[in-house]
Short mmCIF file of C-alpha atoms and ligand atoms in Angstrom, two decimals:
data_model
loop_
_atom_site.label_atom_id
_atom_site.label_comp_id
_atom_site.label_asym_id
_atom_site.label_seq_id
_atom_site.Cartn_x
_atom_site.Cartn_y
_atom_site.Cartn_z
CA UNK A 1 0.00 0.00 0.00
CA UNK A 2 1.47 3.57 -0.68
CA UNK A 3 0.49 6.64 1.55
CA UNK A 4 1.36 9.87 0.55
CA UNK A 5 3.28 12.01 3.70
CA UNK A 6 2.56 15.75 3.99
CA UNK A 7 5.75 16.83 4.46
CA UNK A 8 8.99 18.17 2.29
CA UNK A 9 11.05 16.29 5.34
CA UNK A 10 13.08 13.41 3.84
CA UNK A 11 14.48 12.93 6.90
CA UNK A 12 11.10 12.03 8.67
CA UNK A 13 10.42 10.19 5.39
CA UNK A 14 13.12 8.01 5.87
CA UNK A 15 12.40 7.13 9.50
CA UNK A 16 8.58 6.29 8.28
CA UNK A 17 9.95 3.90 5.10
CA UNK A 18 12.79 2.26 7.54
CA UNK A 19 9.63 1.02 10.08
CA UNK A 20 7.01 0.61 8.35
CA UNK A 21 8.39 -1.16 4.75
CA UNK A 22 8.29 -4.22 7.00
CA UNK A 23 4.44 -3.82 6.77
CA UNK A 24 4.21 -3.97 3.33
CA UNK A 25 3.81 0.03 3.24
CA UNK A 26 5.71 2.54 0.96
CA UNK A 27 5.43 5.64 1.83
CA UNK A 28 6.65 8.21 -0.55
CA UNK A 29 6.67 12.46 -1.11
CA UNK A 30 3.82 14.90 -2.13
CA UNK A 31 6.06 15.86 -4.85
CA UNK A 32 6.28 12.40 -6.10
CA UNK A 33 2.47 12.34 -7.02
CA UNK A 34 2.72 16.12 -7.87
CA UNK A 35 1.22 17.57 -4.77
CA UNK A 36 2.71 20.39 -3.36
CA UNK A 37 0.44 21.13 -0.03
CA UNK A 38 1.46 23.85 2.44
CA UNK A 39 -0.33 23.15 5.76
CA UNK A 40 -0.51 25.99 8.50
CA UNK A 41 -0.22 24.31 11.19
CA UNK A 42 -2.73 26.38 13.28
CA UNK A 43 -4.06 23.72 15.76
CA UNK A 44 -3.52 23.51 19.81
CA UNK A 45 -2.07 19.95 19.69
CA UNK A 46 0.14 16.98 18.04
CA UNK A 47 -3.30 15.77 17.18
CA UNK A 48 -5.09 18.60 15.40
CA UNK A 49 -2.09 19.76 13.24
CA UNK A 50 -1.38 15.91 12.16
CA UNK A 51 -4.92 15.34 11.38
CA UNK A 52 -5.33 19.37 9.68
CA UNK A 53 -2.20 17.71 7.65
CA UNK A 54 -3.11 14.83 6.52
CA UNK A 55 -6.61 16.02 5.22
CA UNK A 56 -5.02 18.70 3.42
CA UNK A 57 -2.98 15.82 1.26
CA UNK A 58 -5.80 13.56 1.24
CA UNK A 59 -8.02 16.21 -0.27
CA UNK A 60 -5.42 17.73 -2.86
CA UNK A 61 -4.08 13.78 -3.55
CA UNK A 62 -7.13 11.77 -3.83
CA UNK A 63 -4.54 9.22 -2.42
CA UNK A 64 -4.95 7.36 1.17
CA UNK A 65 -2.32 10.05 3.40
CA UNK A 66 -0.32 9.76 5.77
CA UNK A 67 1.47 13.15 8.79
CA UNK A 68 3.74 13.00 11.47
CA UNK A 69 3.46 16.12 13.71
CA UNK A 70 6.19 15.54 16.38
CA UNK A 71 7.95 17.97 18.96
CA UNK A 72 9.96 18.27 21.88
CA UNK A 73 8.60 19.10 25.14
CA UNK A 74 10.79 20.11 28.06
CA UNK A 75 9.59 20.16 31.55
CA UNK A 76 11.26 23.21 32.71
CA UNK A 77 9.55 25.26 29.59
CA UNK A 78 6.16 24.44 30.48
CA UNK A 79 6.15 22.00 27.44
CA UNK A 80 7.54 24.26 25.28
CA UNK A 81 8.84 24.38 22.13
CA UNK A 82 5.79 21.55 21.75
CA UNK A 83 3.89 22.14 18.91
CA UNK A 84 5.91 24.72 17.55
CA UNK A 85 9.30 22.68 18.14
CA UNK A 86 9.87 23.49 13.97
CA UNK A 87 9.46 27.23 14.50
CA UNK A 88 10.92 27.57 17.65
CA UNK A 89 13.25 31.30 17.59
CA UNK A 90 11.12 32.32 14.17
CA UNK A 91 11.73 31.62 10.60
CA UNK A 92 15.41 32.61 10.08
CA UNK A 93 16.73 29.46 12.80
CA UNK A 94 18.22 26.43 11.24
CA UNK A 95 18.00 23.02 13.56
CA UNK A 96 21.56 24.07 14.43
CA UNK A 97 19.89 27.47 15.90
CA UNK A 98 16.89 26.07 17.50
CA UNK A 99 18.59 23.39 19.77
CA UNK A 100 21.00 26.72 20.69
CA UNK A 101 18.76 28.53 21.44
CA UNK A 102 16.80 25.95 23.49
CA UNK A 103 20.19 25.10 25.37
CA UNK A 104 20.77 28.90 26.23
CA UNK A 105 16.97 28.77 27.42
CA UNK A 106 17.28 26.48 30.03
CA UNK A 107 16.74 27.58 33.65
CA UNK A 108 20.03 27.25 35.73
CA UNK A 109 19.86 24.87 38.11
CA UNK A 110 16.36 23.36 37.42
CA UNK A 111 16.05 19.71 36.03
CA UNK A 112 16.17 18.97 32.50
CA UNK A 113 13.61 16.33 32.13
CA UNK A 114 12.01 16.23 28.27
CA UNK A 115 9.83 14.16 26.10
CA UNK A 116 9.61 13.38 22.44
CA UNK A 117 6.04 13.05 21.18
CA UNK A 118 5.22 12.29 17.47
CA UNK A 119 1.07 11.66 16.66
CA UNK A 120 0.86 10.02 13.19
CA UNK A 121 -2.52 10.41 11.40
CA UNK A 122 -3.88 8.52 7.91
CA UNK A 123 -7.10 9.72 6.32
CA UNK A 124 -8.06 7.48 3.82
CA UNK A 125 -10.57 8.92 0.80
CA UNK A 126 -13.69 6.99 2.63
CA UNK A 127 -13.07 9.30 5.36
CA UNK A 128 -11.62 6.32 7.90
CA UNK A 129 -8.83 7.36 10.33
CA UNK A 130 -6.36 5.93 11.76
CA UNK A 131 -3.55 7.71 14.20
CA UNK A 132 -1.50 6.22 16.81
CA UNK A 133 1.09 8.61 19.27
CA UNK A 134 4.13 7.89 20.46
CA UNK A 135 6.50 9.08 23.29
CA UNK A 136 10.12 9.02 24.10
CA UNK A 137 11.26 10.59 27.91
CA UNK A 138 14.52 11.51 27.82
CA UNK A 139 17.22 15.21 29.20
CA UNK A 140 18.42 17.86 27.25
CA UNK A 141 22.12 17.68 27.48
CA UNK A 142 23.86 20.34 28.36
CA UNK A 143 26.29 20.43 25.13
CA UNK A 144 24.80 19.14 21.46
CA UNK A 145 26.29 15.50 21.15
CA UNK A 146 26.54 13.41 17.60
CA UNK A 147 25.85 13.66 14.44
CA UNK A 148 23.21 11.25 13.15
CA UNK A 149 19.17 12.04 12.81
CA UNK A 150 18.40 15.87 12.66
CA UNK A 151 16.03 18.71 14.60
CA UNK A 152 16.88 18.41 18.60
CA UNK A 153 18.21 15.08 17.95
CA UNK A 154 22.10 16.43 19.25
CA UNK A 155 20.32 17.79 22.18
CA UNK A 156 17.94 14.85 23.50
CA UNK A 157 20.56 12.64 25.66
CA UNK A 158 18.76 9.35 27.03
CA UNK A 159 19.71 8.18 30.41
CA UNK A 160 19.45 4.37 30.01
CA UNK A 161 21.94 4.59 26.61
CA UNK A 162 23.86 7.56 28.21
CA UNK A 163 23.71 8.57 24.63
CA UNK A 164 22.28 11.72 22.60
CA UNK A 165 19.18 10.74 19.66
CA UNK A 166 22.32 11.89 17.21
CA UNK A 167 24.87 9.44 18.71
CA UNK A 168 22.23 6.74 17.82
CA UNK A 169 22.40 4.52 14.72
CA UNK A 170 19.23 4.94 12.62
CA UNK A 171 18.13 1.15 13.83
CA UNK A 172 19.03 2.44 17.33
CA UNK A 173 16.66 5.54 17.58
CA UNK A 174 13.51 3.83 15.73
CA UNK A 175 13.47 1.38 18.65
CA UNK A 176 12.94 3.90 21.53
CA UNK A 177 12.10 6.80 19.26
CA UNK A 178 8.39 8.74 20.01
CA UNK A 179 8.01 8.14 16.15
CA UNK A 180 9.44 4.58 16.32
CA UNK A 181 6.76 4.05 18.57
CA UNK A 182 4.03 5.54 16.87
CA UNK A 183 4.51 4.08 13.68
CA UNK A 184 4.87 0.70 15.12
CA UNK A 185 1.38 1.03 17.27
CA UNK A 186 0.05 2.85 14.11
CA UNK A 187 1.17 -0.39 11.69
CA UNK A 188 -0.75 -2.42 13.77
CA UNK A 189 -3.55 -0.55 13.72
CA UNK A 190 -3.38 -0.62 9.68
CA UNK A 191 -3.08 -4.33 9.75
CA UNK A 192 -5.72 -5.02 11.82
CA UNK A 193 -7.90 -2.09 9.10
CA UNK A 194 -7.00 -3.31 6.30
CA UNK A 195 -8.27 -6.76 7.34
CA UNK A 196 -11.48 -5.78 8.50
CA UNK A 197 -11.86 -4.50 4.74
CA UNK A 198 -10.70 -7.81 3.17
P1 IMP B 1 6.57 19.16 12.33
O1 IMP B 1 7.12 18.88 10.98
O2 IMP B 1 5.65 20.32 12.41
O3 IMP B 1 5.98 17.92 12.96
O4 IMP B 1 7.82 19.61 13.21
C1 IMP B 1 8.46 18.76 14.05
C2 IMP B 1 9.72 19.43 14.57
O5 IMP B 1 10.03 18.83 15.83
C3 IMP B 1 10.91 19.16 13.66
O6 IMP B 1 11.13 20.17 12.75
C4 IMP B 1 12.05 19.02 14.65
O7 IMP B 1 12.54 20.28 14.97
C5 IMP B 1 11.37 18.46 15.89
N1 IMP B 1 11.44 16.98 15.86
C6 IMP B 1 10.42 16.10 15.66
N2 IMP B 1 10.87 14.84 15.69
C7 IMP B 1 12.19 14.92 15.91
C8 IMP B 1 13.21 13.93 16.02
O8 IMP B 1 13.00 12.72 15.89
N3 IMP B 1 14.44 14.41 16.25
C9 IMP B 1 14.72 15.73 16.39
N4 IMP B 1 13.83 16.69 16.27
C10 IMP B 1 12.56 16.28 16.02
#
C-alpha cells in the first residue's frame, strides 16, 4: 500500500519507510504524485495539526495520506517548544539554531527532564482514520552531542543509553524513538484495518 506524507522532510520520510516497509507500506513524497500542499499548522495539539495535515494531502491527492506532527517538550519550559518545536526562535533558525537557542533557554539549576512526542494520522478517501502517538522521555544535554538524525536530535541525551538521539544509529533511535513508537502502534492498527476490509 502507498500513503502519501505531507511533508517536504526526507528525513522524517526516511524514519517512516525504515519502520514501516516491514508492513508492506511505501510511503513516498507529495512531490512524487505532484502535490505540493502547504499546511498551517494552526491547531492547539500533536493531534489537530497531524490530522489538519493529513486532510489537506488527502483532499489535494485523492490518495490514502499519511502526517507526522512531532515535537519536543521540556519540563522546565512548560512544554515548550511543543507544537511549535519546527518554529521555535522564528523563521530565520536552522535546527543548528533552535537546539542553541533551546540550550541557552534552560533555567540554571532546574532539572532537564524532556519528552519526544510524534502523533501520526492517515485519512483514507472513505473518510476512515487511523492515528497512533508515540512518546520518548529523555534530558536535554547540556552540550549538542553526535551527528546522526536531525532537529533536537544532538540535544535529547537518554539516560538508560547515556547517549544523545544523534549518537544513535538509525536502527538504534527507531526502537525507543516517540516516532518509532508511533509508527509501530500505528502499523498495527493498519493491519488489523486493512483486514477488516478484506
Ligand atoms: P513538524 O514537521 O511540524 O511535525 O515539526 C516537528 C519538529 O520537531 C521538527 O522540525 C524538529 O525540529 C522536531 N522533531 C520532531 N521529531 C524529531 C526527532 O526525531 N528528532 C529531532 N527533532 C525532532
Amino acid at each position: 500500500m502507498k500513503l502519501v506524507l505531507a511533508s517536504r522532510n526526507e528525513k522524517k520520510l526516511k524514519e517512516m519507510n525504515e519502520i514501516l516497509s516491514g508492513m508492506g507500506v511505501e510511503v513516498c513524497l507529495q512531490s512524487e504524485v505532484g502535490a505540493a500542499v502547504e499546511v498551517e499548522e494552526t491547531g492547539n495539539t500533536f493531534e489537530e495539526n497531524s490530522l489538519l495535515k493529513a486532510k489537506a494531502v488527502l483532499q489535494a491527492t485523492g490518495l490514502p495520506a499519511i502526517a507526522d506532527d512531532s515535537g519536543l517538550c521540556v519540563e522546565a519550559l512548560n512544554g515548550a517548544p511543543g507544537i511549535y518545536s519546527a518554529r521555535y526562535g522564528g523563521e530565520g533558525l536552522d535546527d543548528a539554531g533552535r537546539y542553541r537557542l533551546l540550550l541557552a533557554n534552560m533555567p540554571k539549576g532546574q532539572a532537564r527532564a524532556a519528552k519526544f512526542v510524534s502523533v501520526i494520522t492517515c485519512c483514507f478517501p472513505n473518510g476512515d482514520v487511523l492515528t497512533a502517538r508515540g512518546e520518548c522521555p529523555g534530558t536535554i544535554a547540556f552540550a549538542p552531542m553526535g551527528e546522526e538524525g536531525f532537529g533536537y536530535d544532538p540535544v535529547f541525551f537518554l539516560p538508560n543509553l547515556k547517549k544523545t538521539f544523534a549518537q544513535l544509529s538509525p536502527d538504534e533511535k527507531n526502537a525507543v524513538s516517540h516516532r518509532g513508537k508511533a509508527l509501530a502502534d500505528f502499523g498495527e492498527k493498519l493491519r488489523l484495518y486493512l483486514k477488516m476490509a478484506r
